[in-house]
CSV table of C-alpha atoms in Angstrom, one decimal:
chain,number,residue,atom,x,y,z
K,1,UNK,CA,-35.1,-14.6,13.2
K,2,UNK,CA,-38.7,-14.3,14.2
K,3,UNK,CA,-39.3,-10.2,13.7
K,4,UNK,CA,-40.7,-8.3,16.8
K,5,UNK,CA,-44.1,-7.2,17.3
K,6,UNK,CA,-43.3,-3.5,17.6
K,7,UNK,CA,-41.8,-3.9,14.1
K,8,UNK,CA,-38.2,-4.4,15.2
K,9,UNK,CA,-37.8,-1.7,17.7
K,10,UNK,CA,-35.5,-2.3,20.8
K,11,UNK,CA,-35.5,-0.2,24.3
K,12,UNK,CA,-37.3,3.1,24.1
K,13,UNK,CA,-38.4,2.3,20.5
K,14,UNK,CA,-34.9,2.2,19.1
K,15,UNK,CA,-34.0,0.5,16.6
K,16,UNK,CA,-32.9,-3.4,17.8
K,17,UNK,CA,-29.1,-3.8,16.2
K,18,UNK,CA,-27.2,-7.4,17.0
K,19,UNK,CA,-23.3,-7.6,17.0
K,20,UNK,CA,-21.9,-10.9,17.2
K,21,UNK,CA,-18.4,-11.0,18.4
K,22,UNK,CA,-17.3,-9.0,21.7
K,23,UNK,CA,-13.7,-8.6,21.2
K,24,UNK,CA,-12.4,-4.9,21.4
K,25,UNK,CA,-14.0,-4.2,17.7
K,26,UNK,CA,-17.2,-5.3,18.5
K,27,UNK,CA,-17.8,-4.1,21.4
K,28,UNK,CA,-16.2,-0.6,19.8
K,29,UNK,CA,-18.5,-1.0,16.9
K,30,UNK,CA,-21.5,-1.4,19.2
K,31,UNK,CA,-20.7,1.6,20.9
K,32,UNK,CA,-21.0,3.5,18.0
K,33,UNK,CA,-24.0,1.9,16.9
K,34,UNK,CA,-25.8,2.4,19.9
K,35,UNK,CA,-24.6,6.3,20.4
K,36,UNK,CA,-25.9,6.5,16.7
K,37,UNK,CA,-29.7,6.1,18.5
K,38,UNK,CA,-30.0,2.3,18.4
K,39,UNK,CA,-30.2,-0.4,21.0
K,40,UNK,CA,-27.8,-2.8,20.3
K,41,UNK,CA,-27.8,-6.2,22.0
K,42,UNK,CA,-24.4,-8.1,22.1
K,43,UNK,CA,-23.5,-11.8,21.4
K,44,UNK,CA,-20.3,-12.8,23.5
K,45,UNK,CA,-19.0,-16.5,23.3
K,46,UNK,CA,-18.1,-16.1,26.8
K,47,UNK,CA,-20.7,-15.6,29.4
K,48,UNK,CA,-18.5,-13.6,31.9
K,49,UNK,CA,-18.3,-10.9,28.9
K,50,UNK,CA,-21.6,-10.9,28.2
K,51,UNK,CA,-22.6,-10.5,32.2
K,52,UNK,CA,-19.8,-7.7,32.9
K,53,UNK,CA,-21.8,-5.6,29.7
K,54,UNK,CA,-24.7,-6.0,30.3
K,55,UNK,CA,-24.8,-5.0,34.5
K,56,UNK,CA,-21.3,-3.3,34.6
K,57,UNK,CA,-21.7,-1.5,30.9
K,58,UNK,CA,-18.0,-2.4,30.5
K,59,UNK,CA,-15.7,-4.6,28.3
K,60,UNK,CA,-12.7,-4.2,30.9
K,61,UNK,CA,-10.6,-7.2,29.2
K,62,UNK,CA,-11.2,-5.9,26.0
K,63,UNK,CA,-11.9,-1.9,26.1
K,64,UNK,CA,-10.0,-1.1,29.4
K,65,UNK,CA,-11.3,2.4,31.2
K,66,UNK,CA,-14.5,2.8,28.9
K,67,UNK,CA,-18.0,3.5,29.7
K,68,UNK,CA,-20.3,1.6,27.4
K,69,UNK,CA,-23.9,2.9,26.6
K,70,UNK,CA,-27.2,2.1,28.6
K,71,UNK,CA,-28.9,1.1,25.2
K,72,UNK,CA,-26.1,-1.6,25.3
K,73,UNK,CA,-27.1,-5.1,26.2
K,74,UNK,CA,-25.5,-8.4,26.0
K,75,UNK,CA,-26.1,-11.9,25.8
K,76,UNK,CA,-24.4,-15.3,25.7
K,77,UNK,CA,-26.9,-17.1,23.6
K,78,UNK,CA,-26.9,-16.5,20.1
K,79,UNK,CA,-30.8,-16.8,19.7
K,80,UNK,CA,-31.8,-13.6,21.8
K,81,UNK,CA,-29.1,-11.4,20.4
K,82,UNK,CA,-30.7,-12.0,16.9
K,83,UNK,CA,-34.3,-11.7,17.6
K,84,UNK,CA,-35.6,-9.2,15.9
K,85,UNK,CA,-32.5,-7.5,14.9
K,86,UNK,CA,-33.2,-5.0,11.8
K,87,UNK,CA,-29.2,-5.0,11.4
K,88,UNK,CA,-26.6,-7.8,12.2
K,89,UNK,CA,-22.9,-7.1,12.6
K,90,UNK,CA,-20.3,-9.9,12.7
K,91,UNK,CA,-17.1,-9.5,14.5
K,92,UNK,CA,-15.4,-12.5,14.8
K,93,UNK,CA,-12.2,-14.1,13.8
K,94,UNK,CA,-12.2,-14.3,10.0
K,95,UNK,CA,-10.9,-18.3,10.6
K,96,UNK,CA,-13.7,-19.0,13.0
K,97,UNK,CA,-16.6,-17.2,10.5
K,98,UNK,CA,-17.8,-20.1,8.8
K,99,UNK,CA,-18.3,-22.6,12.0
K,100,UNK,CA,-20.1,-20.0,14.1
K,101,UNK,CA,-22.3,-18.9,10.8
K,102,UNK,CA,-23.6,-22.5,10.9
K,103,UNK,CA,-24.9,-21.7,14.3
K,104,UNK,CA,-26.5,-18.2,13.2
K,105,UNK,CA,-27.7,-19.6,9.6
K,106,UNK,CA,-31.4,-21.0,11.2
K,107,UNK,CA,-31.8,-17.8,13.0
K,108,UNK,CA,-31.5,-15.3,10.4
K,109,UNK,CA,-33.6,-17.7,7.2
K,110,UNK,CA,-36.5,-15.3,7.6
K,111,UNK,CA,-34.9,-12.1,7.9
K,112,UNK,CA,-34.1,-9.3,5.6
K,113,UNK,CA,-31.7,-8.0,7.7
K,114,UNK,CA,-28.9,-6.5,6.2
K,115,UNK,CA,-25.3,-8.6,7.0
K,116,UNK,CA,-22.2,-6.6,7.9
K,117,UNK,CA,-19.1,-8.1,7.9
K,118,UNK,CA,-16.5,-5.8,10.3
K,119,UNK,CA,-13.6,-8.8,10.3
K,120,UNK,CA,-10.4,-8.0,7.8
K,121,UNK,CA,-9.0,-11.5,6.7
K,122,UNK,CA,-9.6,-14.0,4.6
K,123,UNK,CA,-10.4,-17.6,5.2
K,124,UNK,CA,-7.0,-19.4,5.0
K,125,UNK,CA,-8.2,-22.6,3.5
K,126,UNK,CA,-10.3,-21.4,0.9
K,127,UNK,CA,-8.5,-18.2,0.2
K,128,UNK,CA,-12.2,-16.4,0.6
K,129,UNK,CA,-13.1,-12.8,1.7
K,130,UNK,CA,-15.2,-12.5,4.5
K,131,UNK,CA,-18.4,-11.5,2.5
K,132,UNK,CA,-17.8,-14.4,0.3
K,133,UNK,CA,-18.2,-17.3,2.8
K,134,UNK,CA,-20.8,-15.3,4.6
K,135,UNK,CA,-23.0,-15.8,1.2
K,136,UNK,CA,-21.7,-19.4,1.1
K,137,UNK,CA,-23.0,-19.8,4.6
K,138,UNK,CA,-26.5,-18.0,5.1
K,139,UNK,CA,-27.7,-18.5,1.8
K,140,UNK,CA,-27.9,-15.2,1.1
K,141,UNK,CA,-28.2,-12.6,-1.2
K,142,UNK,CA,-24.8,-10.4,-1.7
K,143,UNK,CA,-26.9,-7.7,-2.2
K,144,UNK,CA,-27.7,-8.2,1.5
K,145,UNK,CA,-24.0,-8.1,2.4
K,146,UNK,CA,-21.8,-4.9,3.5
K,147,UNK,CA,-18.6,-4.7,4.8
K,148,UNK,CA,-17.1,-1.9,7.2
K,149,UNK,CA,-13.3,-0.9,6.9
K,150,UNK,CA,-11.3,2.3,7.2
K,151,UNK,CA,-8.7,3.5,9.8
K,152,UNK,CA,-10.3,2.1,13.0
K,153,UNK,CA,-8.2,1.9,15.5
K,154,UNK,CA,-10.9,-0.3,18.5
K,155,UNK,CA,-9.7,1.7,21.4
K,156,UNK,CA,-9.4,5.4,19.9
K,157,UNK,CA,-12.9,5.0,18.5
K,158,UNK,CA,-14.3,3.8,21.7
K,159,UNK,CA,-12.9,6.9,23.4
K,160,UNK,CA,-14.7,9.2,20.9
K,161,UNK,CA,-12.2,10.2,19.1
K,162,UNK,CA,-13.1,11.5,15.7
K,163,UNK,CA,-12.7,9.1,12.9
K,164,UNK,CA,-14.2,7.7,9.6
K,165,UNK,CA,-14.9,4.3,8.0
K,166,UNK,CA,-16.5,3.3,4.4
K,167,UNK,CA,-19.6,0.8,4.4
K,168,UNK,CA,-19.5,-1.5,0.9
K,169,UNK,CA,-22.1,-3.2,-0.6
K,170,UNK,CA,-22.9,-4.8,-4.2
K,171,UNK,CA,-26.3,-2.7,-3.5
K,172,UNK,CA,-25.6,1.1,-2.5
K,173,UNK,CA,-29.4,0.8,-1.0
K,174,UNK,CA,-27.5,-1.5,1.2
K,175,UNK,CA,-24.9,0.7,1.7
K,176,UNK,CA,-26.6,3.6,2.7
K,177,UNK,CA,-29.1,1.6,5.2
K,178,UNK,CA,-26.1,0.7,7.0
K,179,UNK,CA,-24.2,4.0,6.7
K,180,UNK,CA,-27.1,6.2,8.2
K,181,UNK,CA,-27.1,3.6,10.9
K,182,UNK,CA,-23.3,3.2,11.6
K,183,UNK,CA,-22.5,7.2,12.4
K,184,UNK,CA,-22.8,9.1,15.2
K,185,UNK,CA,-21.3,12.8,16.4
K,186,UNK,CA,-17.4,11.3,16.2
K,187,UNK,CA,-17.8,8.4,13.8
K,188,UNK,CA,-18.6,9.7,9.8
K,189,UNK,CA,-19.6,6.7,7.5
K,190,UNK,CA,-18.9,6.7,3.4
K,191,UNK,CA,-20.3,4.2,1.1
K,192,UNK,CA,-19.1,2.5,-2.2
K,193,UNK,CA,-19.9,-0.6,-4.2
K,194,UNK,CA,-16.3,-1.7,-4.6
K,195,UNK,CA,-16.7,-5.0,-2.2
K,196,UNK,CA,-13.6,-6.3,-3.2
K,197,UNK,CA,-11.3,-3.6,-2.9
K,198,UNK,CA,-12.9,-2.6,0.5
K,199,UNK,CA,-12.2,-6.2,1.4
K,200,UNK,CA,-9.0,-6.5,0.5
K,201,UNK,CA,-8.0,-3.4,1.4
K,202,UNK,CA,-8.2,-4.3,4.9
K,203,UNK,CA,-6.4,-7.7,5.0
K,204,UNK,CA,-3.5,-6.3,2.7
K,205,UNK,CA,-3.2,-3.6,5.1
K,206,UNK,CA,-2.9,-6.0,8.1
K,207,UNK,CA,0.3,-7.7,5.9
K,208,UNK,CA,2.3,-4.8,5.4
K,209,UNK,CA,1.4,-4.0,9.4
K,210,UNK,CA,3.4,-6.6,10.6
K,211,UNK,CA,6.3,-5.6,8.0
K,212,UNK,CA,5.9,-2.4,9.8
K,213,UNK,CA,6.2,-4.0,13.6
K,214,UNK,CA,9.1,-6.1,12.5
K,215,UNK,CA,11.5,-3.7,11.4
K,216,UNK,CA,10.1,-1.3,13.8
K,217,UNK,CA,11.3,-4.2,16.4
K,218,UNK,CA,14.7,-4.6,15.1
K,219,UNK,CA,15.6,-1.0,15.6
K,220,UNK,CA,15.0,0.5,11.8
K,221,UNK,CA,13.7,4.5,11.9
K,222,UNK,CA,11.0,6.1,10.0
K,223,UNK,CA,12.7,6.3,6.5
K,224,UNK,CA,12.9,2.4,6.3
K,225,UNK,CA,8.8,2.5,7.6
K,226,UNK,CA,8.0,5.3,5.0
K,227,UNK,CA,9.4,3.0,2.2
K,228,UNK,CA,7.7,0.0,3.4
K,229,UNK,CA,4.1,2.2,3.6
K,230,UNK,CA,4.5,3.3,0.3
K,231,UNK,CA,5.6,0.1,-1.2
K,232,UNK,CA,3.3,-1.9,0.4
K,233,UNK,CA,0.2,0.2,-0.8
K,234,UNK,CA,2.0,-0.3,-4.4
K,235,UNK,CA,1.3,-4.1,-3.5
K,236,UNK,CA,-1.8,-4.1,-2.0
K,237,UNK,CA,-3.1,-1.8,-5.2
K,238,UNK,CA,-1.9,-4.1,-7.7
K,239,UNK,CA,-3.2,-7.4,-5.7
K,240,UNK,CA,-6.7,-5.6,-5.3
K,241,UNK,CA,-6.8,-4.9,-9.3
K,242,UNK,CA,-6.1,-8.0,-10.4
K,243,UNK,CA,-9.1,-9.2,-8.2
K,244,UNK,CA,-11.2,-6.9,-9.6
K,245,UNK,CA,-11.3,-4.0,-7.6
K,246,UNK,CA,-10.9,-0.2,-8.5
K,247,UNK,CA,-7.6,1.2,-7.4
K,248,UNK,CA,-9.6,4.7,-6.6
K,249,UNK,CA,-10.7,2.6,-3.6
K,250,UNK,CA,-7.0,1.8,-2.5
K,251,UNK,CA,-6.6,5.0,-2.3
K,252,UNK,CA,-9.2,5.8,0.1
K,253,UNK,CA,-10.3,5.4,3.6
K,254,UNK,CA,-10.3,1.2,3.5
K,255,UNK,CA,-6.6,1.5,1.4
K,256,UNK,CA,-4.5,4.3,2.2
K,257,UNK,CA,-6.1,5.5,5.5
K,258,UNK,CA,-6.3,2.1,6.8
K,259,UNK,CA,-2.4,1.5,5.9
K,260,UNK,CA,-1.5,4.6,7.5
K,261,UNK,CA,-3.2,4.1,10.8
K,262,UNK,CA,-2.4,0.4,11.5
K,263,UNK,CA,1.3,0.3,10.3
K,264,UNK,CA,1.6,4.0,12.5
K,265,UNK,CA,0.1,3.1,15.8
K,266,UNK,CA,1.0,0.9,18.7
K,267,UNK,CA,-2.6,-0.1,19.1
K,268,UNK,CA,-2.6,-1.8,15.8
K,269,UNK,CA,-2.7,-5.9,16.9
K,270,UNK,CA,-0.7,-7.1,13.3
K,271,UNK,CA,2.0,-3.9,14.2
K,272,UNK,CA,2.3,-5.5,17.5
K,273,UNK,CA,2.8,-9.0,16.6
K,274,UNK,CA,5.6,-7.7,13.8
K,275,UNK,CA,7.3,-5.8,16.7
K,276,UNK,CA,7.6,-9.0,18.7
K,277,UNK,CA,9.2,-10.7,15.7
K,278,UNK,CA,11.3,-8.2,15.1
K,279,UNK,CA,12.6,-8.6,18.4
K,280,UNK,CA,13.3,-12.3,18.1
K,281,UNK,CA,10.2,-13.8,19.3
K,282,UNK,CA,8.9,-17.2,17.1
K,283,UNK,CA,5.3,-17.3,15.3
K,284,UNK,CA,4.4,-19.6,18.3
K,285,UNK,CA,5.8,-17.5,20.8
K,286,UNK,CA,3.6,-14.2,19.4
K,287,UNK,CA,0.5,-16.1,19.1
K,288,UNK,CA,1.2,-17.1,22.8
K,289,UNK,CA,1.5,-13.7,24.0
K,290,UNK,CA,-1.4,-11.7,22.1
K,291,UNK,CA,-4.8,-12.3,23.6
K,292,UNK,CA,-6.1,-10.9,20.4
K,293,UNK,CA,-6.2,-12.0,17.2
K,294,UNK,CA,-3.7,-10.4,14.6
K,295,UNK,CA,-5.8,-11.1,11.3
K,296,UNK,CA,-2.4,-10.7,9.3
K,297,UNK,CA,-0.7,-13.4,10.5
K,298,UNK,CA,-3.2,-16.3,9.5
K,299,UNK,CA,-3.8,-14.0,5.9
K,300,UNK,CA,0.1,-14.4,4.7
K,301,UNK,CA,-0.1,-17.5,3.2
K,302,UNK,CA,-3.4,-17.0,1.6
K,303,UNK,CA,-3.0,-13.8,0.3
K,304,UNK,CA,0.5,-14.9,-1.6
K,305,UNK,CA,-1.8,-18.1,-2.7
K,306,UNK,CA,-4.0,-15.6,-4.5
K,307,UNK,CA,-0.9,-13.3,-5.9
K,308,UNK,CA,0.4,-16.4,-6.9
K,309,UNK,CA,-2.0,-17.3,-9.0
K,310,UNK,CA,-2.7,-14.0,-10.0
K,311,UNK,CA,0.8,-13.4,-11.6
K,312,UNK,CA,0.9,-10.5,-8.8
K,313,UNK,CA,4.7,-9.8,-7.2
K,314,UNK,CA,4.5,-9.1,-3.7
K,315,UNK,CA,8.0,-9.0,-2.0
K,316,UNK,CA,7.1,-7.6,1.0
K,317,UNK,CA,4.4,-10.0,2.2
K,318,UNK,CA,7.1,-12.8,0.4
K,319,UNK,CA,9.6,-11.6,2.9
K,320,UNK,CA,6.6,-11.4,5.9
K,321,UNK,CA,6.4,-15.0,5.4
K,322,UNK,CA,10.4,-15.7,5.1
K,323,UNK,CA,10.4,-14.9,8.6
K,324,UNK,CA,7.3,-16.0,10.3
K,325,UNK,CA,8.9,-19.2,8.7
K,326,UNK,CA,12.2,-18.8,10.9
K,327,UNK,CA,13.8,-18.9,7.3
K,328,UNK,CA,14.8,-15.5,7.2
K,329,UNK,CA,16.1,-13.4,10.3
K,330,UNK,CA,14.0,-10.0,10.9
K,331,UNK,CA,17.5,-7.8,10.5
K,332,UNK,CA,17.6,-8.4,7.2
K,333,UNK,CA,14.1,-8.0,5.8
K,334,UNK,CA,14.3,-4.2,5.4
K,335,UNK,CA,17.4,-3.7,2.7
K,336,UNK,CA,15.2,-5.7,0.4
K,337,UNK,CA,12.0,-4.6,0.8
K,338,UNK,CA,11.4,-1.9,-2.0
K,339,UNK,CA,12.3,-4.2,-5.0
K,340,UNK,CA,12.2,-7.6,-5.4
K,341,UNK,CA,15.8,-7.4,-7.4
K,342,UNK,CA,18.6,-5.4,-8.3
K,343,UNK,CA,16.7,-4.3,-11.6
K,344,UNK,CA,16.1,-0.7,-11.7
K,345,UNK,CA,12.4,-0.8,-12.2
K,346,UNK,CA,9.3,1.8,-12.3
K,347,UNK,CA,7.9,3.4,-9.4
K,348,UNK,CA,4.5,2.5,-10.4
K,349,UNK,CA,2.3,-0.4,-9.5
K,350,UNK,CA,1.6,-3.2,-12.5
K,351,UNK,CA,-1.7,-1.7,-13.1
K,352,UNK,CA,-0.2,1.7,-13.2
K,353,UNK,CA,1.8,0.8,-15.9
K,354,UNK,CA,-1.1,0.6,-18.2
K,355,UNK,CA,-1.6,4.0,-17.8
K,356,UNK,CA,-3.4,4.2,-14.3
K,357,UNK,CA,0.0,5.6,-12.4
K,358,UNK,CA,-1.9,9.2,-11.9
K,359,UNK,CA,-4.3,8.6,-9.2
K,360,UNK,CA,-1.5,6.4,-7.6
K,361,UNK,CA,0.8,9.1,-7.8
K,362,UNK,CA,-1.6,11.5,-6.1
K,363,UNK,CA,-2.0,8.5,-3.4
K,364,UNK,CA,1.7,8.3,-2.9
K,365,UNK,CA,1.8,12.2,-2.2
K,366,UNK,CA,-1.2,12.0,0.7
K,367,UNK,CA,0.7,8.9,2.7
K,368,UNK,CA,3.7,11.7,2.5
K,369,UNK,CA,2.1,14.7,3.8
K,370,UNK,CA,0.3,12.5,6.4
K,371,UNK,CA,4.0,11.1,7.6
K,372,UNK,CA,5.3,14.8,7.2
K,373,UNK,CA,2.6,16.4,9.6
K,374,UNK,CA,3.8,14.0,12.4
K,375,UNK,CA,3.1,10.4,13.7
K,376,UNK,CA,-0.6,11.6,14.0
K,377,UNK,CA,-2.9,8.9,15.6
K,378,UNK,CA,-5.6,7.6,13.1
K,379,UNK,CA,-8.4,6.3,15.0
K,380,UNK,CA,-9.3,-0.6,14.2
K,381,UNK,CA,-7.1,-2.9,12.9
């Protein structure tokens, strides 16, 4: 990335921000981006995308009925969206990252930029977070790296509704770069160093989603979806821990508040793809239907790799993957879901048991109050 003369300052003298991806969360993100102060040029894979933002200012296919900003610009060709780019954002599918990072690798060798990762998955044939094979494949350094994850629903966000997200980095300088950037009047930023538990935090989310949308699809009411929530978090805590990560940060915005808004809202993609196997649709007839990508479905087998070898029960995502299989039938994934026997067992995760049940217990409590005080919308998936 060759830096600009006027020292990396876009339109107006704003700050020069890429995104590459233009699906609904990359286009969201640049919105945010750019009504944080910064021009922000976009990298679509499809040239019609790239020509309908950057004379239309809209993202119809993607981000139906929204205005995007004038300090928005896009671009089909991957070289001018990363010239001179202080900050580079990466939305795209977690199973295409590595191929298209091979294209960006040449164009960033130079730079100092900081590298955000805004996709929740992880790479199914390697079992590797996002910020992983971005190291792998620009050489770079992880304190370079941040991730972006909370409750962030694409469309709510783009239609300024007020919402938060945490920014992770193995450097906090990197983190808070990024944060100050990434916030505007409806869109607060936090920061942490806990990579790995912000990562994972949003796949394991996007697994207990599509629990959600399938019994939510064969006709099962809240207290069956309450269950599932609070199970699931006790699953995605004790996978996270075992991976290194601090359970405080399940329990936040990229945990708890995440879980909440995707399994909750009928925006979420991986509730949406659930639903339609709940209702009897095949894994190939879902992926056939959704024009977006629902990150949980490629993470299942992954993720129960990883728990696998991590001696890490996980019964819900177990019975996820029963019937994206066709070896289970959606009606009866819910009477099994909150224990993975007939044992009486503890309510508290694995790592809990070693004396860490507190914080989880206060955990437990918020996810209640939030499904007491109403199916409120949390602003992506």
């Amino acid at each position: 990335m060759t830096p600009r003369s006027d020292g990396r300052r876009g339109e107006a003298g704003l700050p020069r921000i890429a995104v590459i991806g233009s699906g609904s969360w990359g286009t969201t993100f640049g919105k945010v981006l750019a009504d944080g102060g910064a021009h922000v040029v976009m990298w679509a894979r499809r040239a019609e995308v790239a020509q309908e933002i950057q004379e239309g200012h809209r993202n119809s296919e993607y981000l139906p009925g929204v205005n995007l900003p004038r300090t928005m610009s896009a671009t089909a060709h991957l070289s001018e969206a990363l010239d001179g780019a202080s900050q580079v954002y990466l939305a795209i599918s977690s199973q295409a990252l590595r191929q298209n990072l091979k294209a960006v690798r040449p164009l960033v060798a130079r730079s100092e930029a900081p590298i955000v990762s805004l996709m929740k998955g992880v790479e199914k044939r390697t079992g590797l977070r996002m910020s992983q094979v971005i190291e792998q494949e620009l050489h770079c350094d992880p304190a370079r790296i941040a991730v972006a994850s909370g409750p962030n629903l694409a469309l709510e966000i783009a239609r300024e509704q007020p919402t938060a997200a945490v920014i992770s980095s193995t450097s906090r300088a990197t983190a808070e770069a990024v944060a100050r950037r990434a916030r505007n009047t409806y869109f607060r930023t936090f920061v942490n160093t806990d990579v790995i538990g912000t990562e994972f935090g949003g796949v394991l989310k996007n697994l207990i989603a599509v629990a959600i949308g399938i019994v939510d699809g064969v006709g099962y009411g809240e207290n069956t979806k309450a269950s599932i929530i609070t199970r699931g978090l006790v699953e995605m805590t004790d996978f996270a821990v075992a991976y290194g990560a601090q359970p405080e940060t399940l329990q936040g915005l990229a945990g708890l508040g995440d879980l909440i808004a995707t399994c909750q809202s009928p925006l979420s993609r991986n509730n949406t793809a659930g639903r339609l196997l709940g209702q009897g649709y095949s894994f190939q007839d879902v992926v056939k239907q959704m024009n977006q990508t629902a990150e949980g479905l490629a993470s299942v087998a992954p993720v129960l790799q990883l728990a696998r070898e991590a001696g890490v029960q996980m019964p819900i995502v177990e019975q996820v993957k029963m019937v994206l299989d066709g070896t289970m039938n959606p009606r009866d994934i819910a009477p099994h879901l909150t224990t993975d026997d007939d044992k009486p067992t503890g309510e508290r995760t694995q790592h809990g048991q070693n004396g860490g049940g507190g914080a989880l217990r206060r955990s437990l409590q918020r996810a209640f109050d939030q499904l007491r005080n109403g199916r409120g919308r949390a602003a992506g998936d």
